[in-house]
CSV table of C-alpha atoms and ligand atoms in Angstrom, one decimal:
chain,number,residue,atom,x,y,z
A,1,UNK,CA,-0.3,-1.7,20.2
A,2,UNK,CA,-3.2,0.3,18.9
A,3,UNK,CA,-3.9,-1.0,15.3
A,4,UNK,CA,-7.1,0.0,13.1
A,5,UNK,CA,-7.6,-0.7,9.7
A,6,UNK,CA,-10.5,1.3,7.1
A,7,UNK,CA,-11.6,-1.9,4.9
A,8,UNK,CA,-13.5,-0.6,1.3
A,9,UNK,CA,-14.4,-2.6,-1.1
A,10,UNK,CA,-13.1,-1.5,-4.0
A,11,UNK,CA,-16.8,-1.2,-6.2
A,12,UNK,CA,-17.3,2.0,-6.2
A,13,UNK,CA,-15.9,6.0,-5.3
A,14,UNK,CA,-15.8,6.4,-1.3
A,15,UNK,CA,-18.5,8.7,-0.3
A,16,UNK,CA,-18.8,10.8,2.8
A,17,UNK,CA,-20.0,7.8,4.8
A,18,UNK,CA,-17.2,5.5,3.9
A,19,UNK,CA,-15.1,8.6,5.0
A,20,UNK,CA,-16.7,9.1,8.7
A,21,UNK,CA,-15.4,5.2,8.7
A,22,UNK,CA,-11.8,5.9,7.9
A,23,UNK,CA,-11.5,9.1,9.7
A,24,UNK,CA,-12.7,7.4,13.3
A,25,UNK,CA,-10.1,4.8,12.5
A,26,UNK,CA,-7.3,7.0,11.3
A,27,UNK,CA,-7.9,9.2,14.5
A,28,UNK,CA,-8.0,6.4,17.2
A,29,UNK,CA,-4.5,4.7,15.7
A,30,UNK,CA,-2.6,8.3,15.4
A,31,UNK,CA,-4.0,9.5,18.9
A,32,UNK,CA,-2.6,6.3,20.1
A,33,UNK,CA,0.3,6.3,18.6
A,34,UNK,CA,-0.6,2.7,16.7
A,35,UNK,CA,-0.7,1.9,13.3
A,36,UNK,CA,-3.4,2.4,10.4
A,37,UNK,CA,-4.0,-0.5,7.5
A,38,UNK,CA,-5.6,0.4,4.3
A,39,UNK,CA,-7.4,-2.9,3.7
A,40,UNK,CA,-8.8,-3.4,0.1
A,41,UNK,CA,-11.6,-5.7,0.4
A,42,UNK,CA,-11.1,-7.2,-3.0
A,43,UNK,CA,-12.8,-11.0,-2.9
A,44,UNK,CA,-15.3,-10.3,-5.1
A,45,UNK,CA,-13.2,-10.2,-8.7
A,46,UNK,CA,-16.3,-9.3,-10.6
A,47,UNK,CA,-17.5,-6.2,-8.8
A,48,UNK,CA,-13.7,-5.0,-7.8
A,49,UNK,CA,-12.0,-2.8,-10.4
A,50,UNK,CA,-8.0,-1.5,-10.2
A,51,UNK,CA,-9.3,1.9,-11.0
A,52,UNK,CA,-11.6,1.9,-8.2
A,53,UNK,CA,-8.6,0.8,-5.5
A,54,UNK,CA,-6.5,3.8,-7.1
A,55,UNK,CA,-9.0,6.2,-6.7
A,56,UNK,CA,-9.4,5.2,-2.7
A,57,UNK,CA,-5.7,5.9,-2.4
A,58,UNK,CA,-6.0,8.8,-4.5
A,59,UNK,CA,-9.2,10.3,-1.9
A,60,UNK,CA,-7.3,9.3,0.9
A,61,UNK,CA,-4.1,11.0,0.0
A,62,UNK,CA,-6.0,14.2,-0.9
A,63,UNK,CA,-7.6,14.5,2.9
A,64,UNK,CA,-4.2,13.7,4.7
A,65,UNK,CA,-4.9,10.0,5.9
A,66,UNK,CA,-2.0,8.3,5.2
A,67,UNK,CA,-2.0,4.9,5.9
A,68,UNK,CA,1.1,2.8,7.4
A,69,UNK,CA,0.1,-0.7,5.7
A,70,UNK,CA,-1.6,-1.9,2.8
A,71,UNK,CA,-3.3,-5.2,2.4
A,72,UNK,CA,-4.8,-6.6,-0.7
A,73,UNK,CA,-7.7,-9.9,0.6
A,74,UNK,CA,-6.5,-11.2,-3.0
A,75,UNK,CA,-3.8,-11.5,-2.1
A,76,UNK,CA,-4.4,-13.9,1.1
A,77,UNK,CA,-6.8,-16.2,-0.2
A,78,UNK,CA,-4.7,-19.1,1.2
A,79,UNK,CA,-5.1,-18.0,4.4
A,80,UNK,CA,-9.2,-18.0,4.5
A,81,UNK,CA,-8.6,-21.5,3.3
A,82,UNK,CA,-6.5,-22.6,5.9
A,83,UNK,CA,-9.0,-20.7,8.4
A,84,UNK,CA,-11.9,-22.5,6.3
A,85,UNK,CA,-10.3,-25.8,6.6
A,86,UNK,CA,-10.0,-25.3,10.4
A,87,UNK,CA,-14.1,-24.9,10.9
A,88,UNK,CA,-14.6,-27.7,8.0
A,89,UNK,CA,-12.5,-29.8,11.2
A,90,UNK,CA,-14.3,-28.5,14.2
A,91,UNK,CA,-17.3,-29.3,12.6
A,92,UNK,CA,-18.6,-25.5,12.5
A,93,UNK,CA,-18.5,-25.4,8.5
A,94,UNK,CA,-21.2,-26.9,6.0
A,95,UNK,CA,-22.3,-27.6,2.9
A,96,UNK,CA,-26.1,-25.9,2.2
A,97,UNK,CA,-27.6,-26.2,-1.0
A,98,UNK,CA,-31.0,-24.5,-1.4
A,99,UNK,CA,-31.6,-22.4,-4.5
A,100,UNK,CA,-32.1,-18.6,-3.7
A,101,UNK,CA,-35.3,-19.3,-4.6
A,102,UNK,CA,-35.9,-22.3,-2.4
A,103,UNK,CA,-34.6,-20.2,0.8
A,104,UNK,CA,-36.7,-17.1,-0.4
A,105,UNK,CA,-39.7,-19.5,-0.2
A,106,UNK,CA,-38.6,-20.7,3.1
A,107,UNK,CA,-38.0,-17.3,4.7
A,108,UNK,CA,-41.9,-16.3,2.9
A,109,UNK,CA,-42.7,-19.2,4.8
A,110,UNK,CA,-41.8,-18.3,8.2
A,111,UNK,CA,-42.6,-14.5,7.9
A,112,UNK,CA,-46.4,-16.0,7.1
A,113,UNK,CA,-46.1,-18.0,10.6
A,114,UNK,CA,-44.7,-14.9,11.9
A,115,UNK,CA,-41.1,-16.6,12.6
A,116,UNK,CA,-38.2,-14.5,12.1
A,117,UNK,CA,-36.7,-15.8,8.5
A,118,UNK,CA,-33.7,-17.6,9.8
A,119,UNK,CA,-31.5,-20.8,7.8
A,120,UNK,CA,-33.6,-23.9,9.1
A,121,UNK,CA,-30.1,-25.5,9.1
A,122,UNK,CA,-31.8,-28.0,7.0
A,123,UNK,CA,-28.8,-28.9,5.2
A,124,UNK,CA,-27.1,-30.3,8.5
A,125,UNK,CA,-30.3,-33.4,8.2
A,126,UNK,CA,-28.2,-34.6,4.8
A,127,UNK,CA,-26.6,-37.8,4.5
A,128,UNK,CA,-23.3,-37.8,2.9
A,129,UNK,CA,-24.8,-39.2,-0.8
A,130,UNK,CA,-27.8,-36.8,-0.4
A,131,UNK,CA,-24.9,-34.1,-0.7
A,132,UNK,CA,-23.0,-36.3,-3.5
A,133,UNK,CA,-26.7,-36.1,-5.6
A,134,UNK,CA,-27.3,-32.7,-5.1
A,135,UNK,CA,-23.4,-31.8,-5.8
A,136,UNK,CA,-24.1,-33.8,-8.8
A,137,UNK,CA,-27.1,-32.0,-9.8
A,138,UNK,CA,-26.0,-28.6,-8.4
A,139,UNK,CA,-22.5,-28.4,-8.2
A,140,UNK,CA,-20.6,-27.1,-5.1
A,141,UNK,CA,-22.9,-25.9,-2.4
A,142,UNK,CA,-22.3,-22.7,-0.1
A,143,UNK,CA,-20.5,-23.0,3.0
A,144,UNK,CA,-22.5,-21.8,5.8
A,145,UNK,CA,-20.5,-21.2,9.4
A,146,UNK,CA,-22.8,-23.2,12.4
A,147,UNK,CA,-22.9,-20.5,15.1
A,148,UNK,CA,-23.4,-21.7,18.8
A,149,UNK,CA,-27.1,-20.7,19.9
A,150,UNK,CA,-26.5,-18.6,22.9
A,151,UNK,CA,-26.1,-14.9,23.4
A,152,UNK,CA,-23.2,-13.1,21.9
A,153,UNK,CA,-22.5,-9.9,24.1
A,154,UNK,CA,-20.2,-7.1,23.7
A,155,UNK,CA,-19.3,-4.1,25.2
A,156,UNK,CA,-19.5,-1.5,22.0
A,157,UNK,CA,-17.5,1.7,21.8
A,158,UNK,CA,-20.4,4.0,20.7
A,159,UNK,CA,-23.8,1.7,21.5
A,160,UNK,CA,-22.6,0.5,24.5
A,161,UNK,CA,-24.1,-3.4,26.2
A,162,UNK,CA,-24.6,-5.1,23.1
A,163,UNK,CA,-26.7,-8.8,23.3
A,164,UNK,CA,-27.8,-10.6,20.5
A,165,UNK,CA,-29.6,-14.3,20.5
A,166,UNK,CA,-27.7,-16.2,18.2
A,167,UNK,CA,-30.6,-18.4,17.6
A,168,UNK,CA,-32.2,-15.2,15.6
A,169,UNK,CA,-29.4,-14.9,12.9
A,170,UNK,CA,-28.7,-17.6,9.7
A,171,UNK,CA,-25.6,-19.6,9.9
A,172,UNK,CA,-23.7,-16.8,8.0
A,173,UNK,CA,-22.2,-18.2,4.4
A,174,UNK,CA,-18.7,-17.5,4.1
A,175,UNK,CA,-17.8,-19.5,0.9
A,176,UNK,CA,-20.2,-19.5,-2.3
A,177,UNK,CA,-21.2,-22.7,-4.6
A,178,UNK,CA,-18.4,-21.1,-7.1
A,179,UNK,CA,-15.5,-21.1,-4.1
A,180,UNK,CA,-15.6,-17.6,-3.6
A,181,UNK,CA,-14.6,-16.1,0.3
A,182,UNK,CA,-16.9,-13.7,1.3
A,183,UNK,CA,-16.0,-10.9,3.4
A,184,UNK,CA,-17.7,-12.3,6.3
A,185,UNK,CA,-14.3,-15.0,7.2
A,186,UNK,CA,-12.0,-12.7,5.2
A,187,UNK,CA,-12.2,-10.3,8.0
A,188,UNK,CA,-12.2,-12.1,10.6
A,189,UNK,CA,-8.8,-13.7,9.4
A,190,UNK,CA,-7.3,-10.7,8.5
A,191,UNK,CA,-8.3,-8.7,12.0
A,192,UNK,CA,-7.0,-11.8,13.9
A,193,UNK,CA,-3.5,-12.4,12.1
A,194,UNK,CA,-2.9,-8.3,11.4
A,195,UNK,CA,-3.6,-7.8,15.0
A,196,UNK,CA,-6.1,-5.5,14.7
A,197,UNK,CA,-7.1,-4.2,18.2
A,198,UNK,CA,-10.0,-1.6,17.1
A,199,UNK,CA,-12.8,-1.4,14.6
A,200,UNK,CA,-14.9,0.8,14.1
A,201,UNK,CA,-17.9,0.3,11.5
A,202,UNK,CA,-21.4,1.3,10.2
A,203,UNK,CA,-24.2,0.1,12.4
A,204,UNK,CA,-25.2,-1.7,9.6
A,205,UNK,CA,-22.5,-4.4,10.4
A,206,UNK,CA,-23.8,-4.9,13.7
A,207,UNK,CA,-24.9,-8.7,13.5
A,208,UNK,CA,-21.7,-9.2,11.1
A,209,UNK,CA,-20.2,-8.5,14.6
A,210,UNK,CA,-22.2,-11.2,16.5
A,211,UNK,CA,-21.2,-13.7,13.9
A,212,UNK,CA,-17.3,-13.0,13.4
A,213,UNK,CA,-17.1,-12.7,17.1
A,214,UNK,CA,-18.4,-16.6,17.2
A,215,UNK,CA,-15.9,-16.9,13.9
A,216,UNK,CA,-13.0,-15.4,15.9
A,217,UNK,CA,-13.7,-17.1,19.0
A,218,UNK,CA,-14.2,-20.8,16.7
A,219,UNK,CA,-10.3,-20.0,15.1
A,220,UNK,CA,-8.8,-19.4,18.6
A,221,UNK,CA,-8.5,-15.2,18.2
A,222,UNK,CA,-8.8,-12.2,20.1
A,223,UNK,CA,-11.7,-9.9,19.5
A,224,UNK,CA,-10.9,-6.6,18.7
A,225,UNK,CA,-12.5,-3.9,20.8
A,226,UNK,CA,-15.8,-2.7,18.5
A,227,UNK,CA,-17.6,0.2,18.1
A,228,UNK,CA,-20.4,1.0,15.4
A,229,UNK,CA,-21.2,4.5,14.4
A,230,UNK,CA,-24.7,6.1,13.5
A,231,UNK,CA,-25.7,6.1,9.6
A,232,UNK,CA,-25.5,9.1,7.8
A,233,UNK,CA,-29.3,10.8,6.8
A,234,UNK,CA,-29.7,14.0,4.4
A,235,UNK,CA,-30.5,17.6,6.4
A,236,UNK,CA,-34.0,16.5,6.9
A,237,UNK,CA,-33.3,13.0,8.4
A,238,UNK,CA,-33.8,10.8,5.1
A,239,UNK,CA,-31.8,8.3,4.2
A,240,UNK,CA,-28.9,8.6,2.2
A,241,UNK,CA,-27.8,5.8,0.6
A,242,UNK,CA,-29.3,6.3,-2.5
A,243,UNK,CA,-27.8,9.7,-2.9
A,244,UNK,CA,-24.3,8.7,-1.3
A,245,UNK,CA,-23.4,7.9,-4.7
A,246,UNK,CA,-23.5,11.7,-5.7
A,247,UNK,CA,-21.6,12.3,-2.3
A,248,UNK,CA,-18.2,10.9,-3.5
A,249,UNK,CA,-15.2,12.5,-2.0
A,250,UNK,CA,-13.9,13.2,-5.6
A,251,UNK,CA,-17.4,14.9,-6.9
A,252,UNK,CA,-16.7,17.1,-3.3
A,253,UNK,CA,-13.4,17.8,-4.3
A,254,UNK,CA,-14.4,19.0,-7.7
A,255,UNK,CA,-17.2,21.6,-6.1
A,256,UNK,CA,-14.0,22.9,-4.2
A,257,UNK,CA,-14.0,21.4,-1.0
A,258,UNK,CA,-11.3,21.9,1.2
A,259,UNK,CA,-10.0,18.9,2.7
A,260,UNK,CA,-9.8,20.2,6.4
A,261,UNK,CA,-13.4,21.7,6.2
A,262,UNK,CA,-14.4,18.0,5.5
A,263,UNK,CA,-12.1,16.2,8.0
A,264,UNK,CA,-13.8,19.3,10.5
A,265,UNK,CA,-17.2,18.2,10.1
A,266,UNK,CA,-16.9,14.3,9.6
A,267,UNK,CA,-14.3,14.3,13.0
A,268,UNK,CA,-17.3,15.4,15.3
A,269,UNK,CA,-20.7,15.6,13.4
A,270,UNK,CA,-22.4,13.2,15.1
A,271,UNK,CA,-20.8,13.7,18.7
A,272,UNK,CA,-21.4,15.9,21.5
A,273,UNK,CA,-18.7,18.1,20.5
A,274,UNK,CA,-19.4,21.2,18.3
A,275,UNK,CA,-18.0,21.0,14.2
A,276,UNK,CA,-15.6,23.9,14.6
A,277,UNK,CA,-13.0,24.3,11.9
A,278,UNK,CA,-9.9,23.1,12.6
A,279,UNK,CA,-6.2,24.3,10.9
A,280,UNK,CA,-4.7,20.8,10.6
A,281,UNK,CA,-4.6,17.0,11.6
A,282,UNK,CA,-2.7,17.2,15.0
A,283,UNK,CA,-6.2,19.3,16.5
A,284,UNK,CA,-8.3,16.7,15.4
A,285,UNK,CA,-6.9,13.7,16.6
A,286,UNK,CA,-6.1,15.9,20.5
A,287,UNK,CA,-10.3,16.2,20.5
A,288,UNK,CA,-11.0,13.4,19.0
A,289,UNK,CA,-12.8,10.0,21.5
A,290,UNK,CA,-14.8,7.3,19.6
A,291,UNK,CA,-16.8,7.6,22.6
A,292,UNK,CA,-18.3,11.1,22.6
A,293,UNK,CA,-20.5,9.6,19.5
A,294,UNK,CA,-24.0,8.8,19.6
A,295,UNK,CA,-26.0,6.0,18.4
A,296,UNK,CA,-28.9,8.2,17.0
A,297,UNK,CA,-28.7,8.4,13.2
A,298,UNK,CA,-26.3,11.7,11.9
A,299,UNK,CA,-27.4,14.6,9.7
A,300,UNK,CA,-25.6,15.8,7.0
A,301,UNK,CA,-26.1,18.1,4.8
A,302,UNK,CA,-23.5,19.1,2.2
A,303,UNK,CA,-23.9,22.2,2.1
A,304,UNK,CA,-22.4,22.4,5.6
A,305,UNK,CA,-19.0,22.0,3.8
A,306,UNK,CA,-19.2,25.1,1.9
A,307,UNK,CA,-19.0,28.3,4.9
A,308,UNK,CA,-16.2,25.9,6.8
A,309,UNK,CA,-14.1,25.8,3.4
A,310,UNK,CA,-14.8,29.6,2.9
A,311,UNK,CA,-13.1,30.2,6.7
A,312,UNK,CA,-10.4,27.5,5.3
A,313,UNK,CA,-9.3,29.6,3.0
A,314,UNK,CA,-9.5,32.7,4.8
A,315,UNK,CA,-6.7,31.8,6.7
A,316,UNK,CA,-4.2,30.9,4.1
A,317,UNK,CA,-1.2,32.6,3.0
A,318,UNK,CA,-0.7,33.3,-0.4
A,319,UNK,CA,1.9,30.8,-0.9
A,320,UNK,CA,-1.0,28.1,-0.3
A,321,UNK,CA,-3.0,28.9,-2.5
A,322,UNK,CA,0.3,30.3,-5.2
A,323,UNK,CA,-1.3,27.9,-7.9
A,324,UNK,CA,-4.8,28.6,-7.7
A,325,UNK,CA,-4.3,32.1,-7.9
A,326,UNK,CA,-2.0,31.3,-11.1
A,327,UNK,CA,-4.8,29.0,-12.1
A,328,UNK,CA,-6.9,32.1,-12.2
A,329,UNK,CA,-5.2,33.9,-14.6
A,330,UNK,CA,-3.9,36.6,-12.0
A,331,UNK,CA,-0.1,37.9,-13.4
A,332,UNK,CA,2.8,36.9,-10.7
A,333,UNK,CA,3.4,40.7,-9.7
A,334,UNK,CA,-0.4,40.7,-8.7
A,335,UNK,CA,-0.8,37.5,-6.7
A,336,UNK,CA,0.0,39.4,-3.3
A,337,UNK,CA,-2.9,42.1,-3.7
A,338,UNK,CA,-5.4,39.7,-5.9
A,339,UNK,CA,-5.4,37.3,-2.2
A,340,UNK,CA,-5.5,40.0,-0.2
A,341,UNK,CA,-8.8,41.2,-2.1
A,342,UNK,CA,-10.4,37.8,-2.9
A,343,UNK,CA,-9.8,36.1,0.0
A,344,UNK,CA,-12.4,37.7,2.3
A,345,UNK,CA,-15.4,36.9,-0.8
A,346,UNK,CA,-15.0,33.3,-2.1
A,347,UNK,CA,-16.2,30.0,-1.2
A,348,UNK,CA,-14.1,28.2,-3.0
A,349,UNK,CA,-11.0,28.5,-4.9
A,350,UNK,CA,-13.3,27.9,-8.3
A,351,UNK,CA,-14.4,31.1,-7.4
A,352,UNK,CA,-11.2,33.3,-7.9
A,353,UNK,CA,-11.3,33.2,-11.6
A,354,UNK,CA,-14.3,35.6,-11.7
A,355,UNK,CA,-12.8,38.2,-9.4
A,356,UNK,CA,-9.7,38.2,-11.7
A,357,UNK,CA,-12.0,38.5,-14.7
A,358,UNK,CA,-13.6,41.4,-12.9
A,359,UNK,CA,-9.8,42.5,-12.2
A,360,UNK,CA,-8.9,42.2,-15.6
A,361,UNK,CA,-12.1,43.5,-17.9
A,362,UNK,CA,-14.1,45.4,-15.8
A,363,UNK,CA,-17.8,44.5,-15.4
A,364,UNK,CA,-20.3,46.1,-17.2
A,365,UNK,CA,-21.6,49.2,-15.1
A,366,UNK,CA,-24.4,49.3,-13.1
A,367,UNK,CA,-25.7,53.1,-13.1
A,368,UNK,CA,-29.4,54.7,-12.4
A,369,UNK,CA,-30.6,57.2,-14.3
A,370,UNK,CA,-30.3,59.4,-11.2
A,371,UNK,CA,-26.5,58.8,-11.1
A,372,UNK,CA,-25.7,59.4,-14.6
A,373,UNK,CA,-24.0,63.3,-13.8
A,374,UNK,CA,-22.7,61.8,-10.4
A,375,UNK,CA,-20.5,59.2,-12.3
A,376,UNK,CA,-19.5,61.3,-14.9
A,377,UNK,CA,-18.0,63.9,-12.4
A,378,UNK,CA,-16.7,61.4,-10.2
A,379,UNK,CA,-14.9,59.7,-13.1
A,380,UNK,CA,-13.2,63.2,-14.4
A,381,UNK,CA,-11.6,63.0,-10.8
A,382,UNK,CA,-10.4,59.8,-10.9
A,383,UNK,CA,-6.3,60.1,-10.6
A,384,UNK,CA,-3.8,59.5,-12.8
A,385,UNK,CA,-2.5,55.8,-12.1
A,386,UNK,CA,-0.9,54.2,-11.0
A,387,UNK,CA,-3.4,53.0,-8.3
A,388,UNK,CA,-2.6,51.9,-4.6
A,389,UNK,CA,-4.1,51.3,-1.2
A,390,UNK,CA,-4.7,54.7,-0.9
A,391,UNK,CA,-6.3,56.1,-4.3
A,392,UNK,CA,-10.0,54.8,-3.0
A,393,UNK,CA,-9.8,57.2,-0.1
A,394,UNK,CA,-8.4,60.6,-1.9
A,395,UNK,CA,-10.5,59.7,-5.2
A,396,UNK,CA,-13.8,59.6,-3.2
A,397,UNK,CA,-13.0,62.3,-0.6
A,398,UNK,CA,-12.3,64.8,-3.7
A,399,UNK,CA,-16.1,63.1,-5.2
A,400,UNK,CA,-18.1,64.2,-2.3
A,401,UNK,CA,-15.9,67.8,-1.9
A,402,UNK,CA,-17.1,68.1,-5.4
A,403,UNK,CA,-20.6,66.5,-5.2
A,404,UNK,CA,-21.7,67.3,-1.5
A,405,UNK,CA,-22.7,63.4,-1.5
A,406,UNK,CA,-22.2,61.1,1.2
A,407,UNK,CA,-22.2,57.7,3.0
A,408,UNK,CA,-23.9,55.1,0.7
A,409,UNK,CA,-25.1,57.8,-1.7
A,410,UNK,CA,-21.9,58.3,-2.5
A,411,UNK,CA,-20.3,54.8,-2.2
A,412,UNK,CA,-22.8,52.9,-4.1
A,413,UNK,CA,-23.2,54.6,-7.0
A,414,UNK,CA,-19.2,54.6,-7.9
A,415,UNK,CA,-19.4,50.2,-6.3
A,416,UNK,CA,-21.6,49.6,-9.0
A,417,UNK,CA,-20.6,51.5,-11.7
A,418,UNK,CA,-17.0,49.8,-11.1
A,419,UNK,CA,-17.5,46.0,-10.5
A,420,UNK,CA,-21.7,46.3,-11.8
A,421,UNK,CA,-22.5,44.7,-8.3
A,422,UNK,CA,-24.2,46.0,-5.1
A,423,UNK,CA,-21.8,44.1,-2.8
A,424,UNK,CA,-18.1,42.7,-3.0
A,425,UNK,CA,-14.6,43.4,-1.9
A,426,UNK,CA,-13.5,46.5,-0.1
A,427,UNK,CA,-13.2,49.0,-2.8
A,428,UNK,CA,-9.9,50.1,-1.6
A,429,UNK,CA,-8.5,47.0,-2.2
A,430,UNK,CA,-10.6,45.9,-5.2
A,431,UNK,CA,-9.7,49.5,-6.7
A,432,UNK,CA,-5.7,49.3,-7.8
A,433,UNK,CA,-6.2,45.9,-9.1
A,434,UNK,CA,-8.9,47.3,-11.8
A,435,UNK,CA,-6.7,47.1,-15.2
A,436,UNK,CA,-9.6,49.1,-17.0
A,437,UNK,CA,-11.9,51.1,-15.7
A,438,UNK,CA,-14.9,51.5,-18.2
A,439,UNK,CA,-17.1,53.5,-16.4
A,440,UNK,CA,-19.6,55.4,-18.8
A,441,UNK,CA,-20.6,57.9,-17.4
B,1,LIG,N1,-15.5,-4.1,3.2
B,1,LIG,C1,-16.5,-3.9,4.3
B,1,LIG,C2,-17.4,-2.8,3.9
B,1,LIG,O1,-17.0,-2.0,3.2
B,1,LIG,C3,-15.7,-3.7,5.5
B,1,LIG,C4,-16.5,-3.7,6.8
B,1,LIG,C5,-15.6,-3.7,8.0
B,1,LIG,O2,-15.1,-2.7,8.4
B,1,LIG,O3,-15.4,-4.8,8.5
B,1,LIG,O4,-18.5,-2.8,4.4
């Protein structure tokens, strides 16, 4: 059976590239039929914080992608051991001891001689009381995993042939000098024993792949199919990970985004198919294949978000967006009409509140010199309330009996004098939802 997991760490707010991770996950398990895991990648107890895992559930929960498992890595740190003690037998595990410093020198070093900077595997010269004296002087060295030097190849979902030399990558370190697992062997464990049968990651994992696939192979696993999607670059190709931080999902859903315009773009940006809005989850994961995704790096540009959440909402019923509209300040018996005016001219819901204030206190009027007689006859015809769907139409065909005016001479004068703008809502609608009309004429 199908199973994916998304795997933060839980150090920060999940941005819009940890999302393009969870969402290709999420899609391949539902289109399958399989199961999602909501993996918190919590060995680091420094740099992980509670708050931060309840704000991933809370981000996920807002777009939709519900997970069927979750798995904590604190809570399995008996298992890495076990796995840990298994290399430490096969004679794949050992003890290093160089100072950052010392391997910083060393990796100066080879760059000078133009090497690549890879582990010398020094450590693996050491007799047993050369360890016990540096232990001594030290304390516990890292654990570094000895990888076979020969090609690792895979077939990945999205880059296709892969082939790396193992001989040009370090003996990864999966335990620290203070006994901490690093993600490196967590992962491997946890893919292996949760059966996980697809992941898909940043490119920037790719030779994490090479080396748990030696890992996976050394502790008698199955490799899960891989695949390793494009980074994400601003509109004009730069990178992003500095700004990422400013492209968390919650600072998104604070400047209104819509989930679906989000899941819209992030499903397909980045693939030969076109971003097209889509009304719920079910159309996504139909069009979605990990395999229509390129390799080249993927633009994004937030702003993107903002005309797909405007068509979003265009679509909606009243009774989806009930509480916003209450939000706004809009009185029950005017929620119907309110939508039906507002929904055509906002972006985002934020925006409702100003057309209720316009609703509600009028604007201040917007009238040339030129217009000043105009408005002050059209406004002696104005009817007696109350106002409805038709009182724009009489009203202004009584103006221009009255006036001789026409067309936009006659239309944009009374527009701006009523909501002090050149452009907005259809008047007819905007018109019986006016509480005061302070035209001075
Ligand atoms: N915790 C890792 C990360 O956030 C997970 C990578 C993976 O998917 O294996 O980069």
């Amino acid at each position: 059976m199908t199973t994916t997991r998304f795997a933060p760490s839980p150090t920060g707010y999940i941005h819009v590239g940890n999302l393009r991770t969870a969402l290709m996950n999420y899609l391949i398990a539902r289109k399958a039929g399989g199961t999602f895991i909501l993996r918190i990648d919590d060995t680091d107890p420094e740099r992980s914080k509670e708050e931060y895992v309840d704000a991933i559930k809370q981000d996920m929960e807002w777009l939709g992608l519900h997970w069927d498992r979750i798995e904590r890595q604190s809570d399995r740190l008996d298992r890495y051991a076990e796995a840990a003690d298994k290399l430490r037998e096969m004679d794949r595990f050992y003890e290093a001891f160089e100072t950052p410093t010392e391997l910083d020198l060393k990796r100066k070093k080879q760059l000078n001689m133009g090497k690549p900077p890879v582990y010398d595997r020094a450590a693996l010269n050491l007799s047993d009381a050369e360890k016990e004296a540096l232990r001594a002087e030290r304390g516990n060295g890292v654990w570094r995993f000895k990888l076979d030097h020969e090609r690792i190849e895979w077939t990945d979902g999205i880059l296709g042939d892969i082939s790396i030399d193992a001989a040009s990558v370090s003996d990864p370190v999966l335990i620290r000098g203070d006994g901490q697992v690093l993600y490196t062997i967590a992962s491997v464990v946890d893919d292996t024993e949760m059966g996980v049968t697809d992941v898909v990651r940043g490119s920037d994992h790719v030779t994490n792949t090479a080396t748990q696939i030696q890992i996976i192979e050394a502790l008698g696993g199955t490799c899960p199919r891989f695949a390793h999607h494009s980074l994400l670059t601003g509109p004009q190709g730069e990178a992003l990970s500095k700004r990422l931080g400013t492209l968390a999902l919650r600072d998104l859903r604070e400047q209104g985004v819509q989930p679906m315009a989000l899941l819209s773009l992030m499903a397909r940006l980045g693939s030969s198919d076109p971003v097209e809005l889509r009304s719920d989850m079910a159309e996504l994961i139909d069009g979605f294949d990990v395999g229509r995704f390129g390799a080249a790096s993927t633009k994004f540009d937030v702003q993107d978000l903002f005309p797909l959440t405007a068509k979003h909402l265009q679509a909606l019923p009243l009774a989806d967006v009930a509480d916003a509209v209450a939000e706004a300040g809009v009185p029950a018996e005017l929620a119907e009409p309110f939508w039906a005016m507002a929904r055509e001219n906002i972006t985002t819901l934020g925006d409702l509140k100003g057309w209720w204030e316009l609703c509600r206190d009028g604007a201040e009027p917007l009238i040339a010199d030129e217009d000043r007689d105009f408005i002050a006859e059209a406004v002696a015809l104005l009817p007696e309330g109350p106002f409805d769907g038709e009182t724009w139409g009489a009203w202004t065909k009584a103006v221009k009996a009255a006036t001789g005016r026409k067309g936009k001479g006659l239309f944009m004068p009374l527009r701006k004098a009523l909501t002090g703008m050149e452009r907005g809502p259809e008047m007819a609608a905007l018109l019986p939802l006016l509480q005061v009309i302070r035209a001075r004429g």
